[in-house]
Coordinates of C-alpha atoms in Angstrom, one line a residue:
M1 CA 0.0 0.0 0.0
R2 CA 1.3 3.4 -0.9
T3 CA 2.2 5.9 1.9
D4 CA 2.6 9.7 1.7
W5 CA 6.2 9.2 3.1
E6 CA 7.1 6.9 0.2
D7 CA 5.7 9.4 -2.4
R8 CA 7.6 12.3 -0.8
R9 CA 10.7 10.1 -0.7
I10 CA 10.4 9.5 -4.4
G11 CA 9.8 13.2 -4.9
Q12 CA 13.0 14.1 -3.0
L13 CA 15.0 11.6 -5.1
L14 CA 13.6 13.2 -8.3
L15 CA 14.6 16.6 -7.0
R16 CA 18.2 15.5 -6.7
R17 CA 18.4 13.3 -9.8
T18 CA 16.5 15.4 -12.3
E19 CA 15.7 19.0 -13.2
L20 CA 12.4 18.9 -11.2
T21 CA 11.9 22.0 -9.1
E22 CA 10.4 22.3 -5.6
G23 CA 7.4 24.2 -7.0
Q24 CA 6.7 21.6 -9.6
L25 CA 6.9 18.8 -6.9
N26 CA 4.4 20.7 -4.7
E27 CA 2.0 21.2 -7.6
A28 CA 2.1 17.5 -8.3
L29 CA 1.5 16.7 -4.6
D30 CA -1.5 19.0 -4.6
L31 CA -2.9 17.3 -7.6
Q32 CA -2.3 13.9 -6.0
R33 CA -4.5 14.9 -3.0
E34 CA -7.3 15.6 -5.5
T35 CA -7.0 12.3 -7.2
P36 CA -6.5 9.6 -4.6
G37 CA -4.8 6.4 -5.9
E38 CA -2.8 8.3 -8.6
R39 CA 0.9 7.7 -8.3
L40 CA 3.1 10.8 -7.9
G41 CA 5.5 9.7 -10.6
Q42 CA 2.7 9.3 -13.1
I43 CA 1.4 12.8 -12.3
L44 CA 4.8 14.3 -12.8
V45 CA 5.2 12.5 -16.1
E46 CA 1.7 13.7 -17.3
L47 CA 2.6 17.2 -16.3
G48 CA 5.8 17.0 -18.4
Y49 CA 8.1 17.8 -15.5
V50 CA 10.0 14.5 -15.6
S51 CA 10.3 11.6 -18.1
R52 CA 9.0 8.0 -17.5
E53 CA 12.6 6.8 -17.7
E54 CA 13.7 9.1 -14.9
V55 CA 10.8 7.9 -12.6
L56 CA 11.7 4.3 -13.3
T57 CA 15.4 4.9 -12.5
V58 CA 14.5 6.5 -9.2
L59 CA 12.1 3.8 -8.3
A60 CA 14.6 1.1 -9.1
E61 CA 17.2 2.9 -6.9
Q62 CA 14.7 3.4 -4.0
F63 CA 13.5 -0.2 -3.9
R64 CA 16.8 -1.8 -4.9
L65 CA 15.2 -3.6 -7.9
P66 CA 16.8 -4.4 -11.3
L67 CA 15.5 -2.1 -14.1
L68 CA 14.8 -4.1 -17.3
Q69 CA 14.2 -2.8 -20.8
L70 CA 11.7 -5.4 -21.9
R71 CA 12.2 -7.3 -25.1
E72 CA 10.4 -10.2 -26.6
R73 CA 13.4 -12.4 -25.9
D74 CA 13.2 -11.7 -22.2
I75 CA 9.9 -13.6 -22.0
D76 CA 9.8 -17.4 -21.8
P77 CA 6.5 -18.5 -23.5
E78 CA 6.4 -21.6 -21.2
V79 CA 5.8 -19.5 -18.1
I80 CA 3.0 -17.3 -19.4
G81 CA 0.4 -19.8 -18.2
V82 CA 1.7 -19.7 -14.7
I83 CA -0.1 -16.5 -14.0
P84 CA -3.9 -16.4 -14.9
P85 CA -4.8 -13.7 -17.4
E86 CA -7.1 -11.9 -14.9
L87 CA -4.3 -11.6 -12.4
A88 CA -1.8 -10.3 -15.0
Y89 CA -4.4 -7.7 -16.2
R90 CA -5.4 -6.6 -12.8
H91 CA -1.9 -6.0 -11.4
Q92 CA -0.1 -5.4 -14.7
V93 CA 2.6 -8.0 -14.1
L94 CA 4.3 -10.2 -16.6
P95 CA 6.0 -13.5 -15.9
L96 CA 9.4 -13.7 -17.5
A97 CA 11.2 -16.9 -16.5
R98 CA 11.1 -19.7 -13.9
R99 CA 14.1 -21.2 -12.2
D100 CA 13.3 -24.0 -9.8
D101 CA 10.8 -22.5 -7.2
T102 CA 11.4 -18.9 -8.2
L103 CA 9.4 -17.0 -10.8
R104 CA 10.9 -13.8 -12.3
V105 CA 8.2 -11.2 -12.8
A106 CA 8.2 -7.8 -14.4
I107 CA 6.2 -5.3 -12.4
A108 CA 5.2 -1.7 -13.1
D109 CA 4.5 -0.6 -9.5
P110 CA 6.9 -1.6 -6.7
L111 CA 4.5 0.0 -4.2
N112 CA 1.8 -2.6 -5.0
L113 CA 2.8 -5.2 -2.4
G114 CA -0.6 -6.8 -2.7
A115 CA 0.3 -7.9 -6.2
L116 CA 3.4 -9.8 -5.0
D117 CA 1.3 -11.5 -2.3
D118 CA -1.3 -12.6 -4.8
L119 CA 1.3 -14.0 -7.1
R120 CA 2.9 -16.0 -4.3
L121 CA -0.5 -17.3 -3.2
V122 CA -1.7 -18.3 -6.7
T123 CA 1.5 -19.7 -8.1
G124 CA 3.0 -21.2 -4.9
L125 CA 6.4 -19.9 -6.0
D126 CA 8.9 -17.4 -4.7
I127 CA 8.6 -14.1 -6.6
E128 CA 11.6 -12.3 -7.9
P129 CA 10.4 -8.8 -9.1
V130 CA 12.1 -6.7 -11.7
L131 CA 11.0 -3.2 -12.6
A132 CA 10.0 -2.4 -16.2
D133 CA 8.2 0.4 -18.1
P134 CA 4.4 0.2 -17.5
E135 CA 3.7 0.7 -21.2
D136 CA 6.0 -2.2 -22.2
I137 CA 4.3 -4.5 -19.6
R138 CA 0.8 -3.5 -20.7
R139 CA 1.7 -4.2 -24.3
F140 CA 3.2 -7.6 -23.7
V141 CA 0.4 -8.6 -21.3
E142 CA -2.2 -7.8 -23.9
E143 CA -0.2 -9.5 -26.7
H144 CA 0.4 -12.7 -24.8
Y145 CA -2.7 -13.0 -22.8
M146 CA -5.3 -12.0 -25.4
K147 CA -4.7 -15.2 -27.2
R148 CA -5.5 -17.1 -24.0
I149 CA -8.6 -15.1 -23.5
M150 CA -9.7 -15.9 -27.0
A151 CA -9.0 -19.6 -26.3
D152 CA -11.1 -19.4 -23.1
V153 CA -14.0 -17.9 -25.1
T154 CA -13.7 -20.7 -27.7
E155 CA -13.6 -23.3 -25.0
G156 CA -17.0 -22.2 -23.7
E157 CA -16.3 -19.9 -20.8
I158 CA -18.9 -17.6 -22.4
E159 CA -21.9 -19.4 -23.9
I160 CA -22.6 -17.9 -27.3
I161 CA -26.1 -18.5 -28.7
E162 CA -27.2 -18.5 -32.3
E163 CA -28.5 -15.2 -33.8
E164 CA -32.1 -16.4 -34.1
E165 CA -32.1 -17.3 -30.4
E166 CA -30.9 -14.0 -29.2
D167 CA -33.1 -12.0 -26.8
I168 CA -32.4 -8.7 -25.0
A169 CA -31.6 -10.4 -21.6
D170 CA -29.0 -12.7 -23.4
L171 CA -27.4 -9.7 -25.1
Q172 CA -27.2 -7.7 -21.9
R173 CA -25.6 -10.7 -20.1
L174 CA -23.1 -11.3 -22.8
A175 CA -22.1 -7.7 -23.0
R176 CA -21.3 -7.6 -19.3
E177 CA -19.2 -10.8 -19.3
A178 CA -15.7 -10.0 -18.0
L179 CA -13.9 -11.4 -21.0
V180 CA -16.1 -9.4 -23.5
I181 CA -15.4 -6.2 -21.5
K182 CA -11.6 -7.0 -21.7
L183 CA -11.8 -7.6 -25.4
V184 CA -13.5 -4.3 -26.2
D185 CA -11.1 -2.5 -23.9
Y186 CA -8.2 -4.2 -25.6
I187 CA -9.5 -3.1 -29.1
L188 CA -9.9 0.5 -27.9
R189 CA -6.5 0.6 -26.2
Q190 CA -4.8 -0.8 -29.3
A191 CA -6.6 1.8 -31.5
V192 CA -5.4 4.7 -29.3
Q193 CA -1.9 3.3 -29.1
E194 CA -1.7 2.9 -32.9
R195 CA -2.9 6.6 -33.3
A196 CA -6.0 5.4 -35.2
S197 CA -8.7 8.0 -36.1
D198 CA -11.4 5.3 -36.6
V199 CA -12.2 1.8 -35.6
H200 CA -14.3 -0.3 -38.0
I201 CA -15.9 -3.5 -36.7
E202 CA -17.4 -5.2 -39.7
P203 CA -19.4 -8.5 -39.8
F204 CA -19.1 -10.8 -42.7
E205 CA -20.5 -14.3 -43.3
R206 CA -17.6 -16.3 -41.7
E207 CA -15.5 -13.6 -39.9
L208 CA -15.7 -10.5 -37.8
K209 CA -13.1 -7.9 -39.1
V210 CA -11.6 -5.2 -37.0
R211 CA -9.8 -2.5 -38.9
F212 CA -8.0 0.7 -37.7
R213 CA -7.8 3.8 -39.9
I214 CA -4.3 5.1 -39.3
D215 CA -3.1 8.2 -41.1
G216 CA -6.1 8.0 -43.4
V217 CA -5.5 4.3 -44.5
L218 CA -7.3 1.2 -43.1
H219 CA -5.2 -1.6 -41.5
D220 CA -6.5 -5.0 -40.3
M221 CA -6.1 -5.7 -36.6
P222 CA -3.6 -8.5 -36.3
S223 CA -5.8 -10.8 -34.1
P224 CA -9.5 -10.1 -34.9
P225 CA -12.1 -11.4 -32.4
P226 CA -14.0 -14.7 -33.2
K227 CA -17.1 -14.3 -35.3
R228 CA -19.2 -15.9 -32.6
L229 CA -18.5 -12.9 -30.3
Q230 CA -20.0 -10.4 -32.8
A231 CA -23.3 -9.8 -30.9
A232 CA -21.6 -9.6 -27.6
I233 CA -19.0 -7.0 -28.8
T234 CA -21.7 -4.9 -30.6
S235 CA -23.9 -5.0 -27.5
R236 CA -21.1 -4.0 -25.2
I237 CA -20.3 -0.9 -27.4
K238 CA -24.0 0.0 -27.5
I239 CA -24.3 -0.2 -23.8
M240 CA -21.3 2.1 -23.4
A241 CA -22.8 4.6 -25.9
D242 CA -26.2 4.4 -24.2
L243 CA -27.8 3.0 -27.4
D244 CA -30.8 0.7 -27.7
I245 CA -29.4 -2.8 -27.9
A246 CA -32.8 -4.2 -28.9
E247 CA -32.9 -2.1 -32.1
R248 CA -30.8 -3.9 -34.8
R249 CA -32.8 -2.9 -37.9
L250 CA -32.1 0.9 -37.9
P251 CA -28.9 2.9 -37.8
Q252 CA -28.0 4.5 -34.5
D253 CA -25.5 7.2 -33.4
G254 CA -24.1 7.7 -29.9
R255 CA -21.1 8.9 -27.9
I256 CA -18.7 7.5 -25.4
K257 CA -16.3 9.5 -23.1
L258 CA -13.5 7.5 -21.5
R259 CA -9.9 7.7 -20.4
V260 CA -7.5 5.5 -22.4
L261 CA -3.7 5.3 -21.7
G262 CA -3.9 8.5 -19.7
K263 CA -5.7 10.4 -22.5
E264 CA -9.3 11.8 -22.4
I265 CA -11.0 10.3 -25.5
D266 CA -14.3 11.0 -27.1
L267 CA -15.8 8.2 -29.2
R268 CA -18.5 8.9 -31.8
V269 CA -20.3 5.7 -32.4
S270 CA -22.2 4.8 -35.5
T271 CA -24.0 1.5 -36.1
V272 CA -25.8 0.4 -39.3
P273 CA -27.5 -3.0 -40.1
T274 CA -25.7 -5.0 -42.8
L275 CA -26.4 -8.4 -44.4
F276 CA -24.5 -10.3 -41.6
G277 CA -25.1 -8.1 -38.6
E278 CA -24.5 -4.6 -37.4
S279 CA -21.4 -2.7 -38.6
V280 CA -19.9 -0.5 -36.0
V281 CA -17.6 2.5 -36.6
L282 CA -16.0 4.4 -33.8
R283 CA -14.5 7.9 -34.5
I284 CA -11.8 8.6 -32.0
L285 CA -11.4 12.2 -30.9
D286 CA -8.3 12.7 -28.7
K287 CA -8.7 15.9 -26.9
S288 CA -5.0 16.1 -26.1
A289 CA -4.0 15.9 -29.8
G290 CA -6.9 17.6 -31.6
L291 CA -5.9 21.3 -31.6
Y292 CA -3.1 22.7 -33.8
D293 CA -1.7 26.1 -34.6
L294 CA -1.6 27.3 -38.2
E295 CA 2.1 26.8 -38.2
E296 CA 1.8 23.1 -37.5
L297 CA -0.6 22.2 -40.4
G298 CA 1.9 22.2 -43.3
F299 CA 1.3 25.5 -45.0
S300 CA 4.1 26.7 -47.3
P301 CA 5.4 30.1 -46.1
E302 CA 3.8 32.0 -49.0
T303 CA 0.4 30.3 -48.6
R304 CA 0.5 30.8 -44.8
E305 CA 1.2 34.5 -45.2
K306 CA -1.7 35.0 -47.6
F307 CA -4.0 33.0 -45.3
L308 CA -3.0 35.1 -42.3
Q309 CA -3.8 38.3 -44.3
L310 CA -7.3 36.9 -45.0
L311 CA -7.8 36.4 -41.3
N312 CA -7.2 40.1 -40.7
V313 CA -10.2 41.2 -42.9
P314 CA -13.0 42.7 -40.7
Y315 CA -15.8 40.9 -42.5
G316 CA -16.5 38.5 -45.3
I317 CA -16.6 34.7 -45.8
I318 CA -13.5 32.4 -45.7
L319 CA -14.3 28.9 -47.0
S320 CA -12.4 25.6 -46.5
T321 CA -13.2 22.9 -49.1
G322 CA -12.3 19.3 -49.5
P323 CA -13.8 15.8 -49.0
T324 CA -14.7 14.3 -45.6
G325 CA -11.6 13.7 -43.5
S326 CA -9.4 16.2 -45.3
G327 CA -8.8 18.3 -42.2
K328 CA -11.1 21.2 -42.9
T329 CA -12.4 21.5 -39.3
T330 CA -8.9 21.3 -37.9
T331 CA -7.8 24.2 -40.1
L332 CA -10.9 26.3 -39.2
Y333 CA -10.3 25.6 -35.5
A334 CA -6.7 26.9 -35.9
A335 CA -8.0 29.9 -37.7
L336 CA -10.7 30.6 -35.0
R337 CA -8.1 30.4 -32.3
R338 CA -5.9 32.9 -34.2
V339 CA -8.8 35.5 -34.6
S340 CA -10.3 34.9 -31.1
S341 CA -9.6 37.6 -28.6
P342 CA -11.2 39.1 -25.4
T343 CA -12.6 42.0 -27.6
R344 CA -14.4 39.6 -30.0
K345 CA -17.4 37.3 -29.6
V346 CA -17.0 34.1 -31.5
I347 CA -19.8 31.6 -32.0
T348 CA -19.8 28.3 -33.9
I349 CA -22.5 25.9 -35.0
E350 CA -21.2 22.4 -35.8
D351 CA -22.3 18.9 -36.6
P352 CA -21.0 17.8 -34.2
V353 CA -18.7 19.9 -32.0
E354 CA -15.5 17.9 -32.2
Y355 CA -13.3 19.8 -29.8
Q356 CA -14.0 22.4 -27.1
L357 CA -12.4 25.8 -27.8
E358 CA -11.6 28.0 -24.9
G359 CA -13.5 31.4 -25.0
I360 CA -15.6 30.4 -27.9
N361 CA -19.4 29.6 -27.8
Q362 CA -20.1 26.4 -29.6
I363 CA -23.5 24.9 -30.6
N364 CA -24.3 21.4 -31.7
V365 CA -26.9 21.1 -34.5
R366 CA -29.9 19.0 -33.5
P367 CA -32.1 18.4 -36.7
Q368 CA -34.5 16.2 -34.7
I369 CA -35.8 19.3 -32.9
G370 CA -35.4 21.7 -35.8
L371 CA -31.9 23.1 -35.0
D372 CA -30.1 22.9 -38.3
F373 CA -27.4 25.1 -39.7
A374 CA -29.8 27.6 -41.3
S375 CA -32.0 28.1 -38.2
G376 CA -29.0 28.0 -35.9
L377 CA -27.2 30.6 -37.9
R378 CA -30.3 32.8 -38.0
H379 CA -30.4 32.8 -34.2
I380 CA -26.6 33.3 -33.8
L381 CA -26.9 36.6 -35.6
R382 CA -29.1 37.9 -32.8
Q383 CA -26.3 37.1 -30.3
D384 CA -24.2 40.1 -31.5
P385 CA -21.2 38.0 -32.7
D386 CA -18.1 39.3 -34.4
V387 CA -16.9 36.0 -35.8
I388 CA -19.1 33.0 -36.9
M389 CA -18.2 29.5 -37.9
V390 CA -20.8 27.4 -39.7
G391 CA -19.8 23.7 -39.9
E392 CA -21.0 23.4 -43.5
I393 CA -23.0 25.2 -46.1
R394 CA -25.3 22.5 -47.3
D395 CA -28.2 24.4 -48.8
V396 CA -29.3 27.7 -50.4
E397 CA -30.9 28.9 -47.1
T398 CA -27.7 28.5 -45.2
A399 CA -25.7 30.1 -48.0
D400 CA -28.0 33.1 -48.1
I401 CA -27.8 33.7 -44.4
A402 CA -24.0 33.3 -44.3
I403 CA -23.7 35.8 -47.2
H404 CA -26.1 38.2 -45.4
A405 CA -24.0 37.9 -42.2
A406 CA -20.8 38.7 -44.1
L407 CA -22.3 41.7 -45.9
T408 CA -23.5 43.1 -42.5
G409 CA -20.1 43.2 -40.9
H410 CA -19.4 39.6 -39.7
L411 CA -16.4 37.4 -40.4
V412 CA -17.8 34.0 -41.4
F413 CA -15.9 30.7 -41.7
S414 CA -17.5 27.7 -43.3
T415 CA -16.8 24.6 -45.4
L416 CA -18.0 23.2 -48.7
H417 CA -17.5 19.8 -50.3
T418 CA -15.7 20.6 -53.6
N419 CA -12.6 19.2 -55.2
D420 CA -10.7 22.4 -55.4
A421 CA -10.8 26.1 -54.5
S422 CA -12.4 27.4 -57.7
G423 CA -15.0 24.7 -57.6
A424 CA -16.4 26.4 -54.4
I425 CA -17.3 29.5 -56.4
T426 CA -19.2 27.6 -59.1
R427 CA -20.9 25.5 -56.4
L428 CA -22.4 28.6 -54.9
L429 CA -23.5 29.9 -58.3
D430 CA -25.1 26.5 -58.9
M431 CA -27.1 27.0 -55.7
R432 CA -28.6 30.0 -57.5
I433 CA -26.7 32.6 -55.4
E434 CA -26.4 35.8 -57.4
P435 CA -22.9 36.4 -58.8
F436 CA -22.7 39.9 -57.3
L437 CA -23.4 38.4 -53.8
V438 CA -20.7 35.8 -54.2
S439 CA -18.1 38.3 -55.5
S440 CA -18.8 40.8 -52.8
S441 CA -18.9 38.4 -49.8
I442 CA -16.3 35.7 -50.4
E443 CA -12.8 36.8 -49.4
G444 CA -10.9 33.5 -50.0
V445 CA -11.3 29.8 -50.5
L446 CA -8.8 27.2 -49.1
A447 CA -8.9 23.8 -50.6
Q448 CA -7.0 21.0 -48.8
R449 CA -6.1 17.4 -48.5
L450 CA -4.2 15.2 -46.0
V451 CA -1.3 13.1 -47.1
R452 CA 0.8 10.7 -45.1
R453 CA 4.1 12.1 -43.8
I454 CA 7.3 10.1 -44.4
C455 CA 8.5 8.5 -41.1
Q456 CA 11.5 10.5 -40.1
H457 CA 13.1 7.5 -38.3
C458 CA 13.6 5.6 -41.5
L459 CA 13.8 8.4 -44.1
E460 CA 16.0 7.7 -47.1
E461 CA 16.9 9.4 -50.4
Y462 CA 16.6 7.9 -53.9
Q463 CA 17.1 9.2 -57.4
V464 CA 14.6 9.2 -60.3
P465 CA 14.9 10.3 -63.9
Y466 CA 12.8 13.3 -65.2
S467 CA 10.5 10.9 -67.1
Y468 CA 9.3 9.5 -63.7
V469 CA 8.2 12.9 -62.4
S470 CA 7.4 14.8 -65.6
E471 CA 3.7 15.1 -64.8
Y472 CA 4.6 17.0 -61.6
V473 CA 7.2 19.4 -63.0
D474 CA 6.1 22.7 -64.4
P475 CA 8.9 24.1 -66.7
K476 CA 7.5 27.6 -66.1
R477 CA 8.2 27.3 -62.4
E478 CA 11.4 25.4 -62.3
E479 CA 14.3 24.3 -64.4
V480 CA 14.0 20.7 -65.7
Q481 CA 16.7 18.3 -64.4
E482 CA 17.9 15.0 -65.7
Y483 CA 17.5 13.4 -62.2
Y484 CA 15.6 14.3 -59.1
T485 CA 16.2 13.5 -55.5
L486 CA 13.1 12.2 -53.7
Y487 CA 12.5 10.5 -50.3
R488 CA 10.7 7.5 -48.9
G489 CA 10.5 5.5 -45.6
R490 CA 12.2 2.1 -45.5
G491 CA 9.7 0.9 -42.8
C492 CA 10.6 0.5 -39.1
E493 CA 9.0 -0.2 -35.7
H494 CA 8.1 3.5 -35.3
C495 CA 5.8 3.4 -38.4
R496 CA 4.5 -0.2 -38.3
N497 CA 6.8 -0.9 -41.3
T498 CA 4.7 1.3 -43.5
G499 CA 7.3 4.1 -44.1
Y500 CA 4.8 6.7 -42.9
R501 CA 4.0 8.3 -39.6
G502 CA 1.5 11.1 -39.2
R503 CA 0.0 13.4 -41.8
I504 CA 0.5 16.8 -43.3
G505 CA -1.8 19.1 -45.3
L506 CA -1.7 20.1 -48.9
F507 CA -3.2 23.5 -49.6
E508 CA -4.6 25.5 -52.5
L509 CA -5.6 29.1 -51.6
L510 CA -7.7 31.2 -53.9
V511 CA -7.8 34.9 -52.9
M512 CA -10.7 36.8 -54.3
D513 CA -8.9 39.8 -55.9
D514 CA -10.6 42.3 -58.3
L515 CA -9.9 40.2 -61.4
I516 CA -11.3 37.0 -59.9
K517 CA -14.4 38.9 -58.7
E518 CA -14.9 40.2 -62.2
M519 CA -14.7 36.7 -63.6
V520 CA -17.3 35.6 -61.0
L521 CA -19.6 38.3 -62.2
K522 CA -19.3 37.0 -65.7
R523 CA -20.1 33.5 -64.5
A524 CA -16.7 32.1 -65.6
S525 CA -16.2 28.3 -65.2
A526 CA -14.2 26.8 -62.4
G527 CA -11.4 25.9 -64.9
E528 CA -11.2 29.5 -66.2
I529 CA -11.0 30.9 -62.6
K530 CA -8.4 28.3 -61.7
E531 CA -6.2 29.1 -64.7
I532 CA -6.2 32.9 -64.0
A533 CA -5.6 32.3 -60.3
C534 CA -2.6 30.1 -61.1
E535 CA -1.2 32.8 -63.4
R536 CA -1.5 35.2 -60.5
G537 CA 0.5 33.0 -58.1
M538 CA -1.9 30.4 -56.7
K539 CA -0.3 27.1 -56.0
T540 CA -2.5 24.0 -56.8
L541 CA -2.9 21.0 -54.5
R542 CA -0.7 18.9 -56.8
E543 CA 2.0 21.6 -57.0
D544 CA 2.0 22.0 -53.2
G545 CA 2.4 18.2 -53.0
W546 CA 5.3 18.2 -55.4
D547 CA 7.0 20.8 -53.3
K548 CA 6.5 18.7 -50.1
A549 CA 7.8 15.6 -51.9
R550 CA 11.0 17.4 -52.9
R551 CA 11.5 18.5 -49.3
G552 CA 11.2 14.9 -47.9
L553 CA 7.8 15.4 -46.2
T554 CA 5.7 13.0 -48.3
T555 CA 6.0 10.7 -51.3
L556 CA 4.8 10.8 -54.9
D557 CA 2.7 7.8 -54.3
E558 CA 0.8 9.8 -51.7
I559 CA 0.4 12.8 -54.0
A560 CA -1.0 10.5 -56.7
R561 CA -3.3 8.8 -54.3
I562 CA -4.8 12.1 -53.0
T563 CA -4.8 14.6 -55.9
H564 CA -5.9 14.6 -59.5
A565 CA -3.4 15.3 -62.3
D566 CA -3.4 19.1 -62.8
E567 CA -4.4 20.1 -66.4
R568 CA -2.4 23.3 -66.2
V569 CA 0.8 21.6 -65.4
L570 CA 0.3 18.8 -67.9
S571 CA -0.4 21.3 -70.7
A572 CA 2.8 23.2 -69.8
V573 CA 4.8 20.0 -70.0
E574 CA 3.4 19.1 -73.4
V575 CA 4.3 22.5 -74.7

């Protein structure tokens, strides 16, 4: 059992061994009193005052325990079964090796004396503890014991019934079985650890697939759950999201708030009935990683400077365009944080609110009670705002109100689903918005995409001939070379051997200057507007991608996957 004296002793050791200050230690001790059961070392790590390695080194010194950097070779598969899965999960302990009557065990918390007593009682062996990183122990415990949990399920520890026999009481019972709860928790922890943005649980005739969307691409989970656990897993997620587990014929949407690996996570849950059962998709919103500054999004210096100038206009509409999942909301949040100040009132209406922004009033649309973008925007204008964000312009009514707001002195941010920046102008005209209203209200349009970033741990150069990159090279912008230096990732443990880790934005910014406004008044086509904008310095998505590929930020494969061939560049090459 932990004592205050032991925690203070650890704190004093950290003061001597690290750059921790007395004030930081007192702050952590105050926080610990508000969260009983939380370890002082963990609080200091979460605050960023010390590293996990520094805490482990001090703990090993205080308790005179060996400190082990866990590797797969340190674990003897023959001894895994000596400790039951429930005990390994509960105490986060990992058996490493057995020698005669002594079991060597990796532990994460040397203050948890009850764990060592339980291990002696259950195994009947002497326990030789060694200290290891809690994250390494958790990873190996899940990896080695999840197979056993699956085997337990298959062997009948949970009774699975046929679909036609299911009733509500059975589903509720199955969803609350300990092993089903552990399995769902395991899936969620793996998803967060792998930096997934979405979890797809998909039923097919003979299997249940679990896939994680990582950096925009779906990856299969290495060990998917058995097909016969499908109903139990779905029901468990529905219970967590407060959905109706009896309704399996209609789509449902819900939300789960939980803490995973020390992070506060929001899960948006969507279920839809398919041929072989309900498909479940979980959108993961990590509050600690959701907000970025404009400088972190990947703008080129020229585009960022132009965009910052747009943010300084007193009124007008700034649009962000692109398909779903292209980072539009993230960019607008960064813009809102830049324009927000104590002297301005900022209100948003979103579907849904993804992240809470300090000092900004945010509204969730609720169509079921009549609160959609149009009606919400109409009421927002009565709140005396300076800056407004509308999640999406979906119809003529919303567009009309947004334009009216811009023309009456408000700065309005919103999004449209178009392929490029010039397409947003023609989309508004197609909505029967008068050209003079479009030209007088729109200040700029930012089109964007997200591409995977090359893993910086395994980055390497390679040479390609001009013929390989000719479609990306504009002779008017740069001198043609015989060979070009590009970059790729070899694949390593940091990027799951994909060669990519993280994402970066591609941007195309159309600024509505006098010539572009004149073309809008003449109802010029999107292609004509784009051509003139490029001649006046606008960089297309594909050109921005080429620049980032040359700088070692992404690859040509990613550019080709995300963008269309640019007609202007191709025509220039042919000439």
